[in-house]
Tab-separated table of C-alpha atoms in Angstrom:
chain	number	residue	atom	x	y	z
K	130	MET	CA	112.386	117.479	86.058
K	131	ALA	CA	111.093	121.013	86.394
K	132	MET	CA	110.978	121.362	82.622
K	133	LYS	CA	109.061	118.069	82.296
K	134	GLY	CA	106.507	119.233	84.848
K	135	TYR	CA	106.139	122.508	82.957
K	136	LEU	CA	105.516	120.640	79.687
K	137	ASP	CA	102.920	118.427	81.351
K	138	GLU	CA	101.010	121.478	82.586
K	139	TYR	CA	101.316	123.087	79.164
K	140	GLU	CA	99.905	119.955	77.483
K	141	LYS	CA	97.005	119.948	79.949
K	142	LEU	CA	96.318	123.603	79.117
K	143	VAL	CA	96.315	122.856	75.372
K	144	ILE	CA	93.902	119.963	75.919
K	145	ARG	CA	91.568	122.157	77.987
K	146	MET	CA	91.685	124.894	75.341
K	147	ASN	CA	90.842	122.449	72.543
K	148	THR	CA	88.138	120.470	74.346
K	149	PRO	CA	84.538	121.302	73.363
K	150	ARG	CA	82.496	122.883	76.145
K	151	VAL	CA	78.866	121.832	76.524
K	152	VAL	CA	76.056	123.647	78.337
K	153	ILE	CA	72.611	122.041	78.587
K	154	ASP	CA	69.665	124.285	79.501
K	155	ASN	CA	66.140	123.076	80.223
K	156	GLY	CA	64.800	126.427	81.382
K	157	VAL	CA	65.119	128.751	78.400
K	158	CYS	CA	62.747	127.001	75.986
K	159	SER	CA	59.371	125.541	76.970
K	160	SER	CA	59.266	122.946	74.187
K	161	ALA	CA	62.847	121.720	73.835
K	162	THR	CA	66.122	121.187	75.674
K	163	ILE	CA	68.890	123.549	74.551
K	164	VAL	CA	72.332	122.025	73.963
K	165	LYS	CA	75.056	124.635	73.432
K	166	VAL	CA	78.451	123.514	72.154
K	167	ASP	CA	81.555	125.701	71.921
K	168	SER	CA	84.385	123.907	70.166
K	169	PRO	CA	87.605	124.558	68.261
K	170	ARG	CA	87.150	124.713	64.538
K	171	GLY	CA	87.993	121.409	62.897
K	172	HIS	CA	86.773	119.339	59.968
K	173	GLY	CA	84.140	116.850	61.120
K	174	ILE	CA	83.612	118.241	64.637
K	175	LEU	CA	80.074	119.429	63.817
K	176	LEU	CA	79.228	116.034	62.345
K	177	GLU	CA	80.455	114.232	65.461
K	178	ALA	CA	78.259	116.395	67.732
K	179	VAL	CA	75.181	115.859	65.544
K	180	GLN	CA	75.971	112.138	65.400
K	181	ILE	CA	75.960	111.850	69.208
K	182	LEU	CA	72.546	113.507	69.436
K	183	THR	CA	70.981	111.440	66.654
K	184	ASP	CA	72.440	108.157	67.929
K	185	LEU	CA	70.360	108.758	71.070
K	186	ASN	CA	67.259	108.943	68.818
K	187	LEU	CA	66.807	112.610	69.693
K	188	SER	CA	64.996	114.984	67.345
K	189	ILE	CA	66.780	118.223	66.453
K	190	LYS	CA	63.949	120.732	66.037
K	191	LYS	CA	66.133	123.783	65.487
K	192	ALA	CA	69.839	124.485	65.265
K	193	TYR	CA	72.091	127.495	64.841
K	194	ILE	CA	75.675	126.978	63.700
K	195	SER	CA	78.140	129.859	63.692
K	196	SER	CA	81.902	130.133	63.272
K	197	ASP	CA	83.891	132.939	64.842
K	198	GLY	CA	87.434	132.687	63.552
K	199	ARG	CA	88.852	129.412	64.826
K	200	TRP	CA	85.951	128.636	67.164
K	201	ASN	CA	82.500	127.151	66.573
K	202	MET	CA	79.376	128.127	68.505
K	203	ASP	CA	76.535	125.659	67.945
K	204	VAL	CA	73.062	125.606	69.503
K	205	PHE	CA	70.693	122.643	69.188
K	206	HIS	CA	67.016	122.515	70.233
K	207	VAL	CA	66.374	118.825	70.936
K	208	THR	CA	63.532	116.617	72.165
K	209	ASP	CA	63.089	112.907	72.680
K	210	ILE	CA	61.363	110.799	70.032
K	211	ASN	CA	57.970	111.683	71.544
K	212	GLY	CA	58.606	115.443	71.335
K	213	ASN	CA	59.328	115.930	75.045
K	214	LYS	CA	62.190	117.789	76.708
K	215	LEU	CA	65.058	115.719	78.098
K	216	ASN	CA	64.730	115.139	81.833
K	217	ASP	CA	66.765	111.960	82.305
K	218	GLN	CA	69.951	113.089	84.043
K	219	SER	CA	71.893	110.082	82.752
K	220	VAL	CA	71.093	111.102	79.157
K	221	LEU	CA	72.112	114.708	79.806
K	222	SER	CA	75.380	113.593	81.398
K	223	TYR	CA	76.089	111.256	78.506
K	224	ILE	CA	75.606	114.103	75.998
K	225	GLU	CA	78.001	116.345	77.914
K	226	GLN	CA	80.692	113.710	78.324
K	227	SER	CA	80.439	112.383	74.771
K	228	ILE	CA	80.611	115.756	73.014
K	229	GLU	CA	83.435	116.935	75.272
K	230	THR	CA	85.555	113.961	74.174
K	231	VAL	CA	84.610	114.110	70.505
K	232	TYR	CA	87.651	116.259	69.708
K	233	TYR	CA	89.841	113.176	69.742
K	234	GLY	CA	87.707	111.401	67.108
K	235	GLU	CA	88.260	107.758	68.045
K	236	ASP	CA	87.226	105.048	65.576
K	237	ILE	CA	84.782	102.291	66.402
K	238	GLU	CA	86.339	98.893	66.971
K	239	VAL	CA	84.664	95.702	65.817
K	240	ASN	CA	84.714	93.607	68.985
K	241	GLY	CA	84.515	89.882	68.370
K	242	LEU	CA	82.815	90.234	64.980
K	243	THR	CA	83.782	90.345	61.330
K	244	ALA	CA	82.523	93.413	59.420
K	245	LEU	CA	81.422	92.873	55.837
K	246	GLU	CA	80.743	95.762	53.420
K	247	LEU	CA	78.600	95.220	50.311
K	248	THR	CA	77.429	97.346	47.381
K	249	GLY	CA	75.691	96.373	44.163
K	250	THR	CA	72.563	96.550	42.036
K	251	ASP	CA	69.303	96.175	43.953
K	252	ARG	CA	66.655	93.685	42.854
K	253	ILE	CA	63.707	91.735	44.242
K	254	GLY	CA	64.845	88.906	46.517
K	255	LEU	CA	68.476	90.055	46.798
K	256	LEU	CA	68.440	90.153	50.603
K	257	SER	CA	67.031	86.631	50.722
K	258	GLU	CA	69.836	85.328	48.502
K	259	MET	CA	72.510	87.122	50.550
K	260	PHE	CA	71.316	85.666	53.857
K	261	ALA	CA	70.906	82.195	52.288
K	262	VAL	CA	74.561	82.267	51.188
K	263	LEU	CA	75.757	83.381	54.638
K	264	SER	CA	73.701	80.658	56.316
K	265	ASP	CA	75.123	78.057	53.923
K	266	LEU	CA	78.649	79.264	54.796
K	267	ASN	CA	77.957	78.775	58.521
K	268	CYS	CA	77.967	82.536	59.209
K	269	ASP	CA	75.793	83.997	61.956
K	270	VAL	CA	74.525	87.532	61.212
K	271	VAL	CA	74.619	89.399	64.541
K	272	ASP	CA	73.966	92.952	63.342
K	273	ALA	CA	73.370	94.481	59.942
K	274	LYS	CA	72.057	97.548	58.165
K	275	LEU	CA	71.004	97.724	54.538
K	276	TRP	CA	69.904	100.725	52.480
K	277	THR	CA	68.567	100.835	48.935
K	278	HIS	CA	68.399	103.922	46.745
K	279	ASN	CA	68.112	104.628	43.046
K	280	GLY	CA	68.469	100.982	42.091
K	281	ARG	CA	71.580	100.514	44.240
K	282	VAL	CA	72.106	98.696	47.538
K	283	ALA	CA	74.667	99.157	50.328
K	284	SER	CA	74.990	97.051	53.435
K	285	ILE	CA	77.256	96.525	56.437
K	286	ILE	CA	76.926	93.112	58.075
K	287	TYR	CA	78.577	91.922	61.294
K	288	LEU	CA	79.289	88.192	61.350
K	289	LYS	CA	80.615	85.457	63.566
K	290	ASP	CA	81.103	81.738	63.104
K	291	CYS	CA	77.929	79.783	63.911
K	292	THR	CA	79.828	76.921	65.550
K	293	THR	CA	82.494	78.705	67.622
K	294	GLY	CA	80.906	82.142	68.049
K	295	SER	CA	84.268	83.675	67.092
K	296	PRO	CA	85.060	86.258	64.415
K	297	ILE	CA	85.915	84.864	60.986
K	298	LEU	CA	89.624	85.461	60.382
K	299	ASP	CA	90.794	82.694	58.046
K	300	PRO	CA	91.861	84.371	54.749
K	301	HIS	CA	90.641	81.477	52.564
K	302	ARG	CA	87.231	81.457	54.224
K	303	ILE	CA	86.959	85.234	53.946
K	304	SER	CA	87.840	85.025	50.241
K	305	ASN	CA	85.136	82.391	49.746
K	306	ILE	CA	82.513	84.544	51.528
K	307	GLU	CA	83.436	87.591	49.459
K	308	GLY	CA	83.380	85.634	46.200
K	309	ARG	CA	80.010	83.977	46.842
K	310	LEU	CA	78.391	87.287	47.799
K	311	LYS	CA	79.853	89.074	44.767
K	312	ASN	CA	78.248	86.428	42.564
K	313	VAL	CA	74.894	87.087	44.229
K	314	LEU	CA	75.249	90.851	43.922
K	315	ASN	CA	76.227	90.515	40.255
K	316	GLY	CA	73.267	88.258	39.488
K	317	ASP	CA	71.381	90.835	37.417
K	318	ASN	CA	74.194	93.283	36.803
K	319	ASP	CA	72.963	96.078	34.553
K	320	GLY	CA	76.481	97.103	33.527
K	321	ASN	CA	76.411	100.367	35.507
K	322	SER	CA	78.933	99.272	38.128
K	323	ALA	CA	80.437	96.106	39.502
K	324	ALA	CA	79.360	94.673	42.840
K	325	LYS	CA	81.724	94.918	45.790
K	326	ALA	CA	82.077	92.704	48.855
K	327	CYS	CA	84.948	93.095	51.288
K	328	VAL	CA	85.756	92.310	54.907
K	329	ALA	CA	87.095	94.938	57.332
K	330	LEU	CA	88.919	92.991	60.031
K	331	ASP	CA	90.014	95.758	62.379
K	332	VAL	CA	88.263	99.126	62.481
K	333	VAL	CA	85.235	100.680	60.813
K	334	THR	CA	83.780	104.158	61.023
K	335	HIS	CA	80.297	104.993	62.293
K	336	VAL	CA	77.977	102.508	60.547
K	337	GLU	CA	75.476	104.965	59.081
K	338	ARG	CA	78.208	107.346	57.991
K	339	ARG	CA	79.925	104.416	56.293
K	340	LEU	CA	76.672	103.515	54.495
K	341	HIS	CA	76.518	107.064	53.128
K	342	GLN	CA	80.139	106.719	51.994
K	343	LEU	CA	79.486	103.376	50.311
K	344	MET	CA	76.464	104.789	48.467
K	345	PHE	CA	78.457	107.869	47.463
K	346	GLU	CA	81.382	105.765	46.205
K	347	ASP	CA	78.877	103.684	44.231
K	348	ARG	CA	77.533	106.916	42.681
K	349	ASP	CA	73.929	106.234	43.645
K	350	TYR	CA	73.201	109.944	43.195
K	351	GLU	CA	73.343	109.548	39.425
K	352	LYS	CA	69.979	109.023	37.719
K	353	ARG	CA	69.868	105.656	35.991
K	354	SER	CA	66.281	104.906	34.994
K	355	LYS	CA	62.769	106.299	34.928
K	356	ARG	CA	61.771	103.724	37.533
K	357	HIS	CA	63.914	105.475	40.161
K	358	GLU	CA	62.817	109.097	39.940
K	359	ARG	CA	63.825	111.643	42.545
K	360	ASP	CA	61.423	112.653	45.291
K	361	PRO	CA	59.732	115.919	44.150
K	362	MET	CA	59.239	116.887	47.805
K	363	VAL	CA	63.011	117.289	48.203
K	364	VAL	CA	64.221	120.706	47.006
K	365	VAL	CA	67.938	121.561	47.093
K	366	THR	CA	69.370	124.869	45.870
K	367	VAL	CA	72.978	126.064	45.773
K	368	GLN	CA	73.981	129.699	45.229
K	369	ASN	CA	77.239	131.582	45.619
K	370	TRP	CA	77.515	134.667	47.824
K	371	ALA	CA	80.534	136.249	46.173
K	372	GLU	CA	80.814	139.188	48.581
K	373	ARG	CA	81.459	136.859	51.528
K	374	GLY	CA	83.062	133.984	49.672
K	375	TYR	CA	80.425	131.423	50.701
K	376	SER	CA	78.301	128.939	48.823
K	377	VAL	CA	74.769	128.922	50.258
K	378	VAL	CA	73.005	125.554	50.328
K	379	ASN	CA	69.282	125.276	51.060
K	380	VAL	CA	67.462	121.991	51.640
K	381	HIS	CA	63.676	121.805	51.994
K	382	CYS	CA	61.995	118.441	52.525
K	383	ARG	CA	59.814	116.400	54.851
K	384	ASP	CA	61.171	116.339	58.363
K	385	ARG	CA	62.323	113.009	59.759
K	386	THR	CA	64.739	111.607	62.303
K	387	LYS	CA	68.457	111.904	61.541
K	388	LEU	CA	67.882	114.319	58.650
K	389	LEU	CA	70.517	116.811	59.861
K	390	PHE	CA	73.049	114.023	60.349
K	391	ASP	CA	72.520	112.757	56.794
K	392	VAL	CA	73.028	116.202	55.234
K	393	VAL	CA	76.026	117.216	57.375
K	394	CYS	CA	77.581	113.793	56.844
K	395	THR	CA	77.436	114.224	53.071
K	396	LEU	CA	78.833	117.767	53.138
K	397	THR	CA	81.667	116.633	55.412
K	398	ASP	CA	82.599	113.635	53.270
K	399	MET	CA	82.533	115.841	50.171
K	400	GLU	CA	85.235	117.951	51.890
K	401	TYR	CA	83.076	121.009	52.589
K	402	ALA	CA	83.234	122.963	55.848
K	403	VAL	CA	80.078	124.462	57.384
K	404	PHE	CA	80.720	127.986	58.687
K	405	HIS	CA	77.146	129.052	59.445
K	406	ALA	CA	73.804	127.251	59.368
K	407	THR	CA	70.198	127.524	60.492
K	408	ILE	CA	67.868	124.537	60.819
K	409	ASN	CA	64.136	124.916	61.367
K	410	THR	CA	61.344	122.355	61.469
K	411	SER	CA	57.625	122.984	61.447
K	412	SER	CA	54.984	120.279	61.442
K	413	ASP	CA	56.355	117.659	59.051
K	414	GLN	CA	58.573	120.051	57.055
K	415	ALA	CA	62.245	120.926	57.486
K	416	HIS	CA	64.324	123.793	56.141
K	417	LEU	CA	68.117	123.631	56.390
K	418	GLU	CA	70.455	126.401	55.260
K	419	PHE	CA	74.252	126.101	55.201
K	420	TYR	CA	77.031	128.566	54.408
K	421	ILE	CA	79.896	126.418	53.199
K	422	ARG	CA	83.355	126.511	51.673
K	423	HIS	CA	85.842	123.908	50.590
K	424	LYS	CA	88.356	122.866	53.231
K	425	ASP	CA	90.834	125.125	51.437
K	426	GLY	CA	88.505	128.122	51.975
K	427	SER	CA	87.115	128.490	48.449
K	428	PRO	CA	83.403	128.401	47.473
K	429	ILE	CA	81.865	126.176	44.804
K	430	SER	CA	83.535	127.221	41.572
K	431	SER	CA	81.675	125.645	38.638
K	432	GLU	CA	78.194	124.737	37.436
K	433	ALA	CA	79.179	121.055	37.254
K	434	GLU	CA	80.240	121.110	40.896
K	435	ARG	CA	77.039	122.911	41.890
K	436	GLN	CA	74.910	120.269	40.176
K	437	ARG	CA	76.918	117.500	41.822
K	438	VAL	CA	76.329	118.971	45.289
K	439	ILE	CA	72.586	119.194	44.557
K	440	GLN	CA	72.444	115.578	43.375
K	441	CYS	CA	74.454	114.279	46.330
K	442	LEU	CA	72.329	116.110	48.912
K	443	GLU	CA	69.114	114.910	47.261
K	444	ALA	CA	70.468	111.367	47.536
K	445	ALA	CA	71.491	111.901	51.177
K	446	VAL	CA	67.944	112.953	52.069
K	447	GLU	CA	66.285	110.159	50.089
K	448	ARG	CA	68.435	107.199	51.207
K	449	ARG	CA	66.913	106.913	54.655
K	450	ALA	CA	63.402	107.978	53.668
K	451	SER	CA	61.187	105.110	54.796
K	452	GLU	CA	59.515	103.393	51.866
K	453	GLY	CA	56.798	100.861	52.572
K	454	VAL	CA	55.397	99.149	55.625
K	455	ARG	CA	57.622	98.855	58.683
K	456	LEU	CA	57.662	95.300	60.024
K	457	GLU	CA	59.390	94.262	63.242
K	458	LEU	CA	60.480	90.685	63.864
K	459	ARG	CA	61.282	89.663	67.456
K	460	HIS	CA	62.269	86.022	67.576
K	461	PRO	CA	64.682	83.802	69.536
K	462	ASP	CA	67.880	83.802	67.521
K	463	LYS	CA	68.730	80.671	65.553
K	464	GLN	CA	70.874	79.721	62.601
K	465	GLY	CA	69.185	80.520	59.292
K	466	LEU	CA	66.435	82.712	60.794
K	467	LEU	CA	67.079	85.637	58.442
K	468	ALA	CA	67.291	83.352	55.414
K	469	GLU	CA	63.903	81.816	56.292
K	470	VAL	CA	62.157	85.136	56.920
K	471	THR	CA	63.480	86.932	53.843
K	472	ARG	CA	62.728	83.883	51.666
K	473	THR	CA	59.105	84.120	52.817
K	474	PHE	CA	59.102	87.801	51.854
K	475	ARG	CA	60.486	86.974	48.394
K	476	GLU	CA	58.095	84.090	47.726
K	477	ASN	CA	55.145	86.365	48.530
K	478	GLY	CA	56.288	89.257	46.343
K	479	LEU	CA	57.498	91.604	49.094
K	480	ASN	CA	60.515	93.775	48.354
K	481	VAL	CA	62.774	94.878	51.240
K	482	THR	CA	63.902	98.516	50.843
K	483	ARG	CA	65.680	99.005	54.176
K	484	THR	CA	66.753	96.711	57.010
K	485	GLU	CA	68.123	96.959	60.544
K	486	ILE	CA	69.245	93.711	62.171
K	487	SER	CA	70.298	93.397	65.817
K	488	THR	CA	70.815	90.541	68.261
K	489	SER	CA	70.946	90.788	72.044
K	490	CYS	CA	70.781	88.054	74.704
K	491	ASP	CA	69.903	85.413	72.075
K	492	MET	CA	66.912	87.469	70.901
K	493	ALA	CA	66.837	88.824	67.351
K	494	THR	CA	65.151	92.189	66.754
K	495	ASN	CA	64.915	92.861	63.034
K	496	ILE	CA	63.218	95.762	61.250
K	497	PHE	CA	62.202	95.511	57.596
K	498	TYR	CA	60.658	98.176	55.354
K	499	VAL	CA	58.731	96.365	52.612
K	500	THR	CA	56.837	97.286	49.431
K	501	ASP	CA	55.292	95.208	46.679
K	502	ALA	CA	57.382	94.096	43.707
K	503	ASN	CA	56.734	97.392	41.880
K	504	GLY	CA	57.804	99.590	44.794
K	505	ASN	CA	54.244	100.509	45.770
K	506	GLY	CA	52.540	100.048	49.114
K	507	ALA	CA	52.003	96.370	49.942
K	508	ASP	CA	48.417	95.181	50.272
K	509	SER	CA	47.327	94.725	53.891
K	510	LYS	CA	45.947	91.239	53.141
K	511	LEU	CA	49.329	90.212	51.739
K	512	ILE	CA	51.065	91.547	54.847
K	513	GLU	CA	48.726	89.551	57.092
K	514	SER	CA	49.297	86.426	55.005
K	515	VAL	CA	53.059	86.784	55.419
K	516	ARG	CA	52.648	87.370	59.158
K	517	GLU	CA	50.639	84.153	59.477
K	518	LYS	CA	53.344	82.165	57.691
K	519	ILE	CA	56.155	83.578	59.856
K	520	GLY	CA	54.115	83.772	63.066
K	521	LEU	CA	51.728	86.509	64.171
K	522	GLU	CA	53.385	86.640	67.583
K	523	TRP	CA	56.836	87.144	66.030
K	524	LEU	CA	56.215	89.529	63.113
K	525	ARG	CA	54.302	92.734	63.808
K	526	VAL	CA	53.326	95.774	61.764
K	527	LYS	CA	54.934	98.724	63.540
K	528	GLU	CA	54.326	101.559	61.123
K	529	ILE	CA	52.200	102.131	58.045
K	530	PRO	CA	52.739	105.356	56.044
K	531	SER	CA	49.809	107.655	56.786
K	532	VAL	CA	50.180	109.523	53.496
K	533	ILE	CA	51.063	108.001	50.141
K	534	HIS	CA	52.549	110.703	47.882
K	535	LYS	CA	52.183	109.962	44.194
K	536	LYS	CA	55.021	111.069	41.974
K	537	GLY	CA	54.382	114.665	41.046
K	538	ASP	CA	52.181	115.429	44.071
K	539	GLY	CA	53.243	118.623	45.779
K	540	GLU	CA	55.878	119.524	43.204
K	541	GLU	CA	54.377	122.946	42.469
K	542	GLU	CA	54.101	123.650	46.196
K	543	GLN	CA	57.738	122.673	46.750
K	544	GLN	CA	58.912	124.899	43.893
K	545	THR	CA	57.094	127.812	45.542
K	546	LYS	CA	58.826	126.988	48.834
K	547	ALA	CA	62.165	126.936	47.024
K	548	VAL	CA	61.571	130.540	45.928
K	549	LEU	CA	60.740	131.494	49.514
K	550	VAL	CA	63.896	129.722	50.683
K	551	SER	CA	65.995	131.815	48.298
K	552	PHE	CA	64.279	134.970	49.555
K	553	GLY	CA	65.010	133.881	53.126
K	554	SER	CA	68.678	133.502	52.221
K	555	LEU	CA	68.742	137.081	50.938
K	556	VAL	CA	67.280	138.385	54.203
K	557	TRP	CA	69.749	136.267	56.215
K	558	ARG	CA	72.672	137.676	54.235
K	559	ASN	CA	71.564	141.264	54.819
K	560	LEU	CA	71.297	140.621	58.552
K	561	PHE	CA	74.733	139.004	58.448
K	562	SER	CA	76.215	141.986	56.622
K	563	PHE	CA	74.931	144.435	59.237
K	564	GLY	CA	76.095	142.255	62.141
K	565	LEU	CA	72.572	141.456	63.346
K	566	ILE	CA	72.854	137.663	63.326
K	567	LYS	CA	72.835	135.969	66.702
K	568	SER	CA	73.816	132.411	67.509
K	569	CYS	CA	70.456	131.652	69.126
K	570	SER	CA	66.947	133.034	68.991
């Protein structure tokens, strides 16, 4: 009995030693709340902490990531979506409790819903056809997210039976749903890759991380046509620092919400570990610098691998970049609602580039980013015409891009910034070498 009690206390000590410690400070910085995280070194721990902050729709204005042996010391400067410091005690407590339990890395269970994962070739009207099929199969779409990038589409859809409200578990019915959706996704197959549709009955990972994984598995980072050119405002460089055994990754692009999550997510899923990093944002620009190695401790070892990292990080930044007009539909939920709305979009020449579907208390809240059929900004008269057909009180314009960047605009400026980024890396390395780097400034 004495030995058992001793082991219990030892296990408690191990848990305490391996549990991340969080300190939140609202007094040090006048413009942001400081979140300091000390945690044991482990693959994916940084991503989990960033994920918690971004899932709360917080903006990470600055961050300093540093590894000291087997321990991580991370500092995040965060604000709410309006740029204010965090003063809600419930939010601060949630951050502390969530990060302190992140070490155990629990999966997300699908409660009472069937999760459907889709990838394929994007085209005008695809979303309308997908929702029409699901409506015809008596499936109620409760939640969904869809991304498009580089001519590819990835989506995760949560379903239940329209009649019973229960998850769809019958193998024959699941096979029919998967087959019908594959046919839709293969409608205009360009031969680059086959469409995929599969049901995950038990557990899925974080939805947005899974979308990145689906896009990555579908190789959306490869350039397929002149129609889908990369964003010239996104500059990614990768260099090796042989003396320290690191690969140094720099990303310069427009700042936006969840940018850090998208980049760290991609590095993590590509099996790279972040040992040191600095993140700075100014106005609408962001500069991210990472010192990485493979999980086995080695840096990037070939030119082909270097180019692949650049392509994958460019894709990670571009996937969530908002293209088009942001429309929000708030409507009492009913069977076939999404099929009706997206059919109206298709019939009026609107292309959906990104979608977020949610349902709560029998009210559907759906966000659509739309462009015209050529991927350009939709005409305001066309938008108003579509709103009238769906219902002005239900469909509202929530966001119109304030700046339309033509392809090629700003490319020279971004190349100049890339040179400055490389110079900044050199200065950072010299400071590192002389032991002058601090975890926070």
